[in-house]
């Protein structure tokens, strides 16, 4: 990771022009060797297969068979490229089936985002303090707001609900992706790692399971019920349902709509 792994840090005008396909007037001369879309496609393929740390203008140029300076004539820097990549990936998300149940719609949108993060794990390594102001990112946000529109929330509450759900999905997906990456790097599944660790831990009196009865009992129960592979998905779906339960309570007036202020 580098300081360049942030969205919203490129030149605003040029970034927005690239995101929305605003093209300069045609110039005389040889036909362009590439298109912006081809560069973004190559960059996403590199990030998907090699990781975001492998992405550079030089690596993209190598993949496309051109010089690095050729890439710069289309996209000024890595910062603008990241915005284009993220907006392109957001374009994979689709409109949910029409439903009068806001919970169903929010669940579908969250599940689709969960799958997106697992297809493109590098998304979780890019800082998104400023999301790209592109058409696909706007469409994603519009769908999310539409899901909770006219259900009894204020504009600020709708915005907060969408941000809360997005933050939850991103956080749990990050843990899931990191866990899968750890299994690949170590060559051990979580169960194999625990099987190798447990006998050693048992030799240490201070680590006796009897001292931590809840951790031992609940950890074993969770492992037996879900297994290492399905545990993150269970946590995701369980947590999402509880968040939506809380939103439903807010709509029904069963909780403090304004949020209690912390004492000064």
mmCIF file of C-alpha atoms in Angstrom:
data_model
loop_
_atom_site.group_PDB
_atom_site.id
_atom_site.type_symbol
_atom_site.label_atom_id
_atom_site.label_comp_id
_atom_site.label_asym_id
_atom_site.label_seq_id
_atom_site.Cartn_x
_atom_site.Cartn_y
_atom_site.Cartn_z
ATOM 1 C CA UNK A 1 0.000 0.000 0.000
ATOM 2 C CA UNK A 2 1.136 3.549 -0.704
ATOM 3 C CA UNK A 3 -0.107 7.052 -0.082
ATOM 4 C CA UNK A 4 -1.583 6.923 -3.590
ATOM 5 C CA UNK A 5 -4.113 4.235 -2.621
ATOM 6 C CA UNK A 6 -6.890 6.737 -2.059
ATOM 7 C CA UNK A 7 -9.870 7.777 -4.114
ATOM 8 C CA UNK A 8 -10.740 11.442 -4.550
ATOM 9 C CA UNK A 9 -7.122 12.664 -4.566
ATOM 10 C CA UNK A 10 -6.696 13.306 -8.280
ATOM 11 C CA UNK A 11 -7.420 16.479 -10.221
ATOM 12 C CA UNK A 12 -11.192 17.002 -9.758
ATOM 13 C CA UNK A 13 -11.918 18.344 -13.220
ATOM 14 C CA UNK A 14 -9.926 15.725 -15.110
ATOM 15 C CA UNK A 15 -11.235 12.913 -12.906
ATOM 16 C CA UNK A 16 -14.876 13.872 -13.464
ATOM 17 C CA UNK A 17 -14.302 14.263 -17.201
ATOM 18 C CA UNK A 18 -12.823 10.772 -17.327
ATOM 19 C CA UNK A 19 -15.578 9.264 -15.160
ATOM 20 C CA UNK A 20 -18.339 10.728 -17.327
ATOM 21 C CA UNK A 21 -16.629 10.180 -20.675
ATOM 22 C CA UNK A 22 -16.256 13.849 -21.505
ATOM 23 C CA UNK A 23 -13.896 13.737 -24.457
ATOM 24 C CA UNK A 24 -11.654 16.389 -25.891
ATOM 25 C CA UNK A 25 -12.217 17.558 -29.444
ATOM 26 C CA UNK A 26 -10.678 15.191 -32.000
ATOM 27 C CA UNK A 27 -7.164 16.117 -33.006
ATOM 28 C CA UNK A 28 -5.340 15.520 -36.242
ATOM 29 C CA UNK A 29 -2.737 12.806 -36.198
ATOM 30 C CA UNK A 30 -2.466 9.058 -35.830
ATOM 31 C CA UNK A 31 -5.352 7.066 -34.410
ATOM 32 C CA UNK A 32 -5.122 6.623 -30.613
ATOM 33 C CA UNK A 33 -3.539 3.328 -29.590
ATOM 34 C CA UNK A 34 -5.833 2.771 -26.612
ATOM 35 C CA UNK A 35 -9.043 3.830 -24.943
ATOM 36 C CA UNK A 36 -9.579 4.773 -21.313
ATOM 37 C CA UNK A 37 -11.895 1.758 -20.961
ATOM 38 C CA UNK A 38 -9.125 -0.597 -22.092
ATOM 39 C CA UNK A 39 -6.713 0.852 -19.549
ATOM 40 C CA UNK A 40 -9.260 0.560 -16.716
ATOM 41 C CA UNK A 41 -10.084 -3.027 -17.695
ATOM 42 C CA UNK A 42 -6.405 -3.969 -17.621
ATOM 43 C CA UNK A 43 -5.891 -2.239 -14.263
ATOM 44 C CA UNK A 44 -8.815 -4.113 -12.685
ATOM 45 C CA UNK A 45 -7.475 -7.426 -14.004
ATOM 46 C CA UNK A 46 -4.073 -6.696 -12.462
ATOM 47 C CA UNK A 47 -5.600 -5.691 -9.112
ATOM 48 C CA UNK A 48 -7.875 -8.765 -9.087
ATOM 49 C CA UNK A 49 -5.128 -11.263 -9.839
ATOM 50 C CA UNK A 50 -1.984 -9.660 -8.402
ATOM 51 C CA UNK A 51 -3.298 -7.294 -5.744
ATOM 52 C CA UNK A 52 -3.528 -3.531 -5.559
ATOM 53 C CA UNK A 53 0.124 -3.215 -4.532
ATOM 54 C CA UNK A 54 1.131 -4.624 -7.929
ATOM 55 C CA UNK A 55 -0.802 -1.963 -9.794
ATOM 56 C CA UNK A 56 1.330 0.717 -11.361
ATOM 57 C CA UNK A 57 1.390 2.652 -14.602
ATOM 58 C CA UNK A 58 4.418 0.621 -15.649
ATOM 59 C CA UNK A 59 2.646 -2.705 -14.922
ATOM 60 C CA UNK A 60 -0.458 -1.556 -16.802
ATOM 61 C CA UNK A 61 1.634 -0.459 -19.767
ATOM 62 C CA UNK A 62 3.399 -3.812 -19.788
ATOM 63 C CA UNK A 63 0.080 -5.665 -19.835
ATOM 64 C CA UNK A 64 -1.224 -3.513 -22.689
ATOM 65 C CA UNK A 65 1.996 -3.626 -24.671
ATOM 66 C CA UNK A 66 2.622 0.122 -24.686
ATOM 67 C CA UNK A 67 5.032 2.520 -23.012
ATOM 68 C CA UNK A 68 4.192 4.064 -19.610
ATOM 69 C CA UNK A 69 4.116 7.514 -21.222
ATOM 70 C CA UNK A 70 1.311 6.304 -23.483
ATOM 71 C CA UNK A 71 -0.836 5.581 -20.415
ATOM 72 C CA UNK A 72 -0.194 9.061 -19.055
ATOM 73 C CA UNK A 73 -1.633 10.630 -22.204
ATOM 74 C CA UNK A 74 -4.987 9.120 -21.247
ATOM 75 C CA UNK A 75 -4.985 9.084 -17.439
ATOM 76 C CA UNK A 76 -2.829 11.608 -15.527
ATOM 77 C CA UNK A 77 -1.983 9.500 -12.467
ATOM 78 C CA UNK A 78 -2.736 6.465 -10.351
ATOM 79 C CA UNK A 79 -5.191 8.519 -8.279
ATOM 80 C CA UNK A 80 -7.509 9.108 -11.242
ATOM 81 C CA UNK A 81 -7.092 5.481 -12.280
ATOM 82 C CA UNK A 82 -8.311 4.267 -8.877
ATOM 83 C CA UNK A 83 -11.433 6.409 -9.183
ATOM 84 C CA UNK A 84 -12.151 4.974 -12.609
ATOM 85 C CA UNK A 85 -11.592 1.425 -11.385
ATOM 86 C CA UNK A 86 -13.908 1.793 -8.415
ATOM 87 C CA UNK A 87 -16.668 3.407 -10.454
ATOM 88 C CA UNK A 88 -16.374 0.673 -13.088
ATOM 89 C CA UNK A 89 -16.731 -2.040 -10.438
ATOM 90 C CA UNK A 90 -19.775 -0.270 -8.982
ATOM 91 C CA UNK A 91 -21.269 -0.665 -12.449
ATOM 92 C CA UNK A 92 -21.442 -4.425 -11.835
ATOM 93 C CA UNK A 93 -24.172 -3.814 -9.272
ATOM 94 C CA UNK A 94 -27.711 -4.030 -10.580
ATOM 95 C CA UNK A 95 -31.179 -2.769 -9.734
ATOM 96 C CA UNK A 96 -32.841 -5.099 -7.219
ATOM 97 C CA UNK A 97 -36.159 -6.741 -8.092
ATOM 98 C CA UNK A 98 -39.073 -4.446 -7.350
ATOM 99 C CA UNK A 99 -40.335 -5.002 -3.823
ATOM 100 C CA UNK A 100 -42.579 -3.177 -1.374
ATOM 101 C CA UNK A 101 -40.497 -4.542 1.506
ATOM 102 C CA UNK A 102 -37.589 -2.200 2.216
ATOM 103 C CA UNK A 103 -35.819 -4.885 4.282
ATOM 104 C CA UNK A 104 -35.807 -7.286 1.360
ATOM 105 C CA UNK A 105 -34.369 -4.615 -0.920
ATOM 106 C CA UNK A 106 -31.672 -3.536 1.546
ATOM 107 C CA UNK A 107 -30.708 -7.174 2.107
ATOM 108 C CA UNK A 108 -30.377 -7.791 -1.638
ATOM 109 C CA UNK A 109 -28.231 -4.671 -2.060
ATOM 110 C CA UNK A 110 -26.017 -5.632 0.883
ATOM 111 C CA UNK A 111 -25.590 -9.212 -0.366
ATOM 112 C CA UNK A 112 -24.609 -7.925 -3.804
ATOM 113 C CA UNK A 113 -22.033 -5.568 -2.262
ATOM 114 C CA UNK A 114 -20.679 -8.487 -0.191
ATOM 115 C CA UNK A 115 -20.145 -10.492 -3.358
ATOM 116 C CA UNK A 116 -18.542 -7.487 -5.089
ATOM 117 C CA UNK A 117 -15.922 -7.177 -2.337
ATOM 118 C CA UNK A 118 -15.068 -10.859 -2.664
ATOM 119 C CA UNK A 119 -14.717 -10.583 -6.452
ATOM 120 C CA UNK A 120 -12.505 -7.516 -6.093
ATOM 121 C CA UNK A 121 -10.722 -7.734 -2.703
ATOM 122 C CA UNK A 122 -8.507 -4.752 -3.561
ATOM 123 C CA UNK A 123 -11.540 -2.494 -3.043
ATOM 124 C CA UNK A 124 -11.105 -3.082 0.685
ATOM 125 C CA UNK A 125 -7.548 -1.740 0.535
ATOM 126 C CA UNK A 126 -8.448 1.545 -1.129
ATOM 127 C CA UNK A 127 -9.294 4.461 1.153
ATOM 128 C CA UNK A 128 -12.650 5.905 0.135
ATOM 129 C CA UNK A 129 -12.960 9.097 2.154
ATOM 130 C CA UNK A 130 -14.073 10.684 -1.099
ATOM 131 C CA UNK A 131 -15.958 8.294 -3.315
ATOM 132 C CA UNK A 132 -15.556 8.760 -7.071
ATOM 133 C CA UNK A 133 -18.183 11.099 -8.484
ATOM 134 C CA UNK A 134 -18.961 8.799 -11.359
ATOM 135 C CA UNK A 135 -22.235 7.543 -12.853
ATOM 136 C CA UNK A 136 -22.043 4.029 -11.428
ATOM 137 C CA UNK A 137 -21.203 5.220 -7.921
ATOM 138 C CA UNK A 138 -24.082 7.708 -8.036
ATOM 139 C CA UNK A 139 -26.403 4.932 -9.270
ATOM 140 C CA UNK A 140 -25.322 2.680 -6.392
ATOM 141 C CA UNK A 141 -26.062 5.394 -3.842
ATOM 142 C CA UNK A 142 -29.385 6.228 -5.498
ATOM 143 C CA UNK A 143 -30.530 2.597 -5.262
ATOM 144 C CA UNK A 144 -29.577 2.439 -1.590
ATOM 145 C CA UNK A 145 -31.432 5.638 -0.734
ATOM 146 C CA UNK A 146 -34.455 4.552 -2.772
ATOM 147 C CA UNK A 147 -34.650 1.369 -0.676
ATOM 148 C CA UNK A 148 -35.279 3.371 2.513
ATOM 149 C CA UNK A 149 -37.215 6.230 0.920
ATOM 150 C CA UNK A 150 -40.735 6.966 2.144
ATOM 151 C CA UNK A 151 -40.610 4.454 5.014
ATOM 152 C CA UNK A 152 -40.799 7.068 7.746
ATOM 153 C CA UNK A 153 -37.233 8.338 8.001
ATOM 154 C CA UNK A 154 -35.929 11.854 7.618
ATOM 155 C CA UNK A 155 -33.368 12.652 4.924
ATOM 156 C CA UNK A 156 -30.554 12.614 7.489
ATOM 157 C CA UNK A 157 -31.750 9.292 8.908
ATOM 158 C CA UNK A 158 -31.880 7.745 5.428
ATOM 159 C CA UNK A 159 -28.337 8.903 4.762
ATOM 160 C CA UNK A 160 -27.168 7.511 8.122
ATOM 161 C CA UNK A 161 -28.850 4.131 7.562
ATOM 162 C CA UNK A 162 -27.205 3.722 4.161
ATOM 163 C CA UNK A 163 -23.801 4.713 5.571
ATOM 164 C CA UNK A 164 -24.243 2.332 8.516
ATOM 165 C CA UNK A 165 -25.141 -0.645 6.326
ATOM 166 C CA UNK A 166 -22.326 0.084 3.871
ATOM 167 C CA UNK A 167 -19.813 0.378 6.694
ATOM 168 C CA UNK A 168 -20.969 -2.895 8.212
ATOM 169 C CA UNK A 169 -20.792 -4.803 4.921
ATOM 170 C CA UNK A 170 -17.338 -3.418 4.186
ATOM 171 C CA UNK A 171 -16.008 -4.245 7.643
ATOM 172 C CA UNK A 172 -17.227 -7.842 7.737
ATOM 173 C CA UNK A 173 -16.159 -8.416 4.127
ATOM 174 C CA UNK A 174 -12.672 -7.180 5.005
ATOM 175 C CA UNK A 175 -12.407 -9.770 7.767
ATOM 176 C CA UNK A 176 -13.680 -12.485 5.457
ATOM 177 C CA UNK A 177 -11.235 -11.619 2.678
ATOM 178 C CA UNK A 178 -8.299 -11.366 5.096
ATOM 179 C CA UNK A 179 -9.185 -14.739 6.611
ATOM 180 C CA UNK A 180 -9.262 -16.396 3.188
ATOM 181 C CA UNK A 181 -5.953 -14.745 2.287
ATOM 182 C CA UNK A 182 -4.382 -16.027 5.508
ATOM 183 C CA UNK A 183 -5.452 -19.582 4.679
ATOM 184 C CA UNK A 184 -3.810 -19.296 1.245
ATOM 185 C CA UNK A 185 -0.579 -17.820 2.616
ATOM 186 C CA UNK A 186 -0.212 -20.222 5.545
ATOM 187 C CA UNK A 187 -1.414 -23.350 3.774
ATOM 188 C CA UNK A 188 -3.541 -24.152 6.824
ATOM 189 C CA UNK A 189 -7.276 -23.918 7.268
ATOM 190 C CA UNK A 190 -8.488 -22.392 10.536
ATOM 191 C CA UNK A 191 -9.346 -25.886 11.787
ATOM 192 C CA UNK A 192 -5.885 -27.217 10.877
ATOM 193 C CA UNK A 193 -4.258 -24.220 12.570
ATOM 194 C CA UNK A 194 -6.290 -24.802 15.723
ATOM 195 C CA UNK A 195 -5.549 -28.542 15.712
ATOM 196 C CA UNK A 196 -1.825 -27.747 15.591
ATOM 197 C CA UNK A 197 -2.055 -24.992 18.224
ATOM 198 C CA UNK A 198 -4.360 -26.599 20.800
ATOM 199 C CA UNK A 199 -1.912 -29.254 22.142
ATOM 200 C CA UNK A 200 0.787 -26.624 22.668
ATOM 201 C CA UNK A 201 -1.633 -24.271 24.351
ATOM 202 C CA UNK A 202 -2.780 -27.096 26.641
ATOM 203 C CA UNK A 203 0.760 -27.389 28.012
ATOM 204 C CA UNK A 204 0.606 -23.848 29.410
ATOM 205 C CA UNK A 205 -1.210 -23.813 32.789
ATOM 206 C CA UNK A 206 -2.093 -20.111 32.454
ATOM 207 C CA UNK A 207 -3.925 -20.883 29.239
ATOM 208 C CA UNK A 208 -6.073 -23.642 30.748
ATOM 209 C CA UNK A 209 -9.478 -23.623 29.075
ATOM 210 C CA UNK A 210 -11.070 -23.726 32.522
ATOM 211 C CA UNK A 211 -9.912 -20.157 33.089
ATOM 212 C CA UNK A 212 -11.809 -18.987 30.008
ATOM 213 C CA UNK A 213 -14.958 -21.132 30.035
ATOM 214 C CA UNK A 214 -17.108 -18.858 27.867
ATOM 215 C CA UNK A 215 -14.462 -18.421 25.178
ATOM 216 C CA UNK A 216 -13.845 -22.190 25.073
ATOM 217 C CA UNK A 217 -17.504 -23.182 25.008
ATOM 218 C CA UNK A 218 -18.777 -20.574 22.568
ATOM 219 C CA UNK A 219 -15.755 -20.839 20.286
ATOM 220 C CA UNK A 220 -16.243 -24.575 19.979
ATOM 221 C CA UNK A 221 -19.973 -24.226 19.395
ATOM 222 C CA UNK A 222 -19.463 -21.619 16.661
ATOM 223 C CA UNK A 223 -16.812 -23.714 14.972
ATOM 224 C CA UNK A 224 -18.985 -26.815 14.978
ATOM 225 C CA UNK A 225 -22.077 -24.968 13.791
ATOM 226 C CA UNK A 226 -20.602 -22.940 10.948
ATOM 227 C CA UNK A 227 -17.097 -24.087 10.134
ATOM 228 C CA UNK A 228 -14.307 -21.752 9.138
ATOM 229 C CA UNK A 229 -15.525 -21.192 5.592
ATOM 230 C CA UNK A 230 -19.090 -20.173 6.423
ATOM 231 C CA UNK A 231 -18.454 -18.263 9.661
ATOM 232 C CA UNK A 232 -17.943 -14.832 8.016
ATOM 233 C CA UNK A 233 -21.079 -15.226 5.912
ATOM 234 C CA UNK A 234 -23.096 -16.190 8.997
ATOM 235 C CA UNK A 235 -21.735 -13.173 10.887
ATOM 236 C CA UNK A 236 -22.562 -10.922 7.938
ATOM 237 C CA UNK A 237 -26.159 -12.113 7.578
ATOM 238 C CA UNK A 238 -26.800 -12.193 11.327
ATOM 239 C CA UNK A 239 -25.408 -8.694 11.843
ATOM 240 C CA UNK A 240 -27.226 -7.234 8.845
ATOM 241 C CA UNK A 241 -30.548 -8.578 10.117
ATOM 242 C CA UNK A 242 -29.939 -7.038 13.559
ATOM 243 C CA UNK A 243 -29.092 -3.659 11.998
ATOM 244 C CA UNK A 244 -32.311 -3.737 9.990
ATOM 245 C CA UNK A 245 -34.188 -4.725 13.170
ATOM 246 C CA UNK A 246 -32.876 -1.525 14.736
ATOM 247 C CA UNK A 247 -33.954 0.560 11.753
ATOM 248 C CA UNK A 248 -37.399 -1.007 11.954
ATOM 249 C CA UNK A 249 -37.624 -0.045 15.624
ATOM 250 C CA UNK A 250 -36.705 3.506 14.685
ATOM 251 C CA UNK A 251 -39.450 3.600 12.044
ATOM 252 C CA UNK A 252 -41.991 2.265 14.533
ATOM 253 C CA UNK A 253 -40.999 4.833 17.130
ATOM 254 C CA UNK A 254 -39.557 2.236 19.511
ATOM 255 C CA UNK A 255 -36.158 3.932 19.790
ATOM 256 C CA UNK A 256 -34.705 7.403 20.114
ATOM 257 C CA UNK A 257 -34.835 8.822 16.596
ATOM 258 C CA UNK A 258 -32.412 11.626 17.324
ATOM 259 C CA UNK A 259 -29.771 9.582 19.133
ATOM 260 C CA UNK A 260 -28.916 10.492 22.693
ATOM 261 C CA UNK A 261 -26.019 12.893 23.044
ATOM 262 C CA UNK A 262 -23.054 11.823 25.115
ATOM 263 C CA UNK A 263 -22.561 13.800 28.332
ATOM 264 C CA UNK A 264 -19.923 16.517 28.046
#
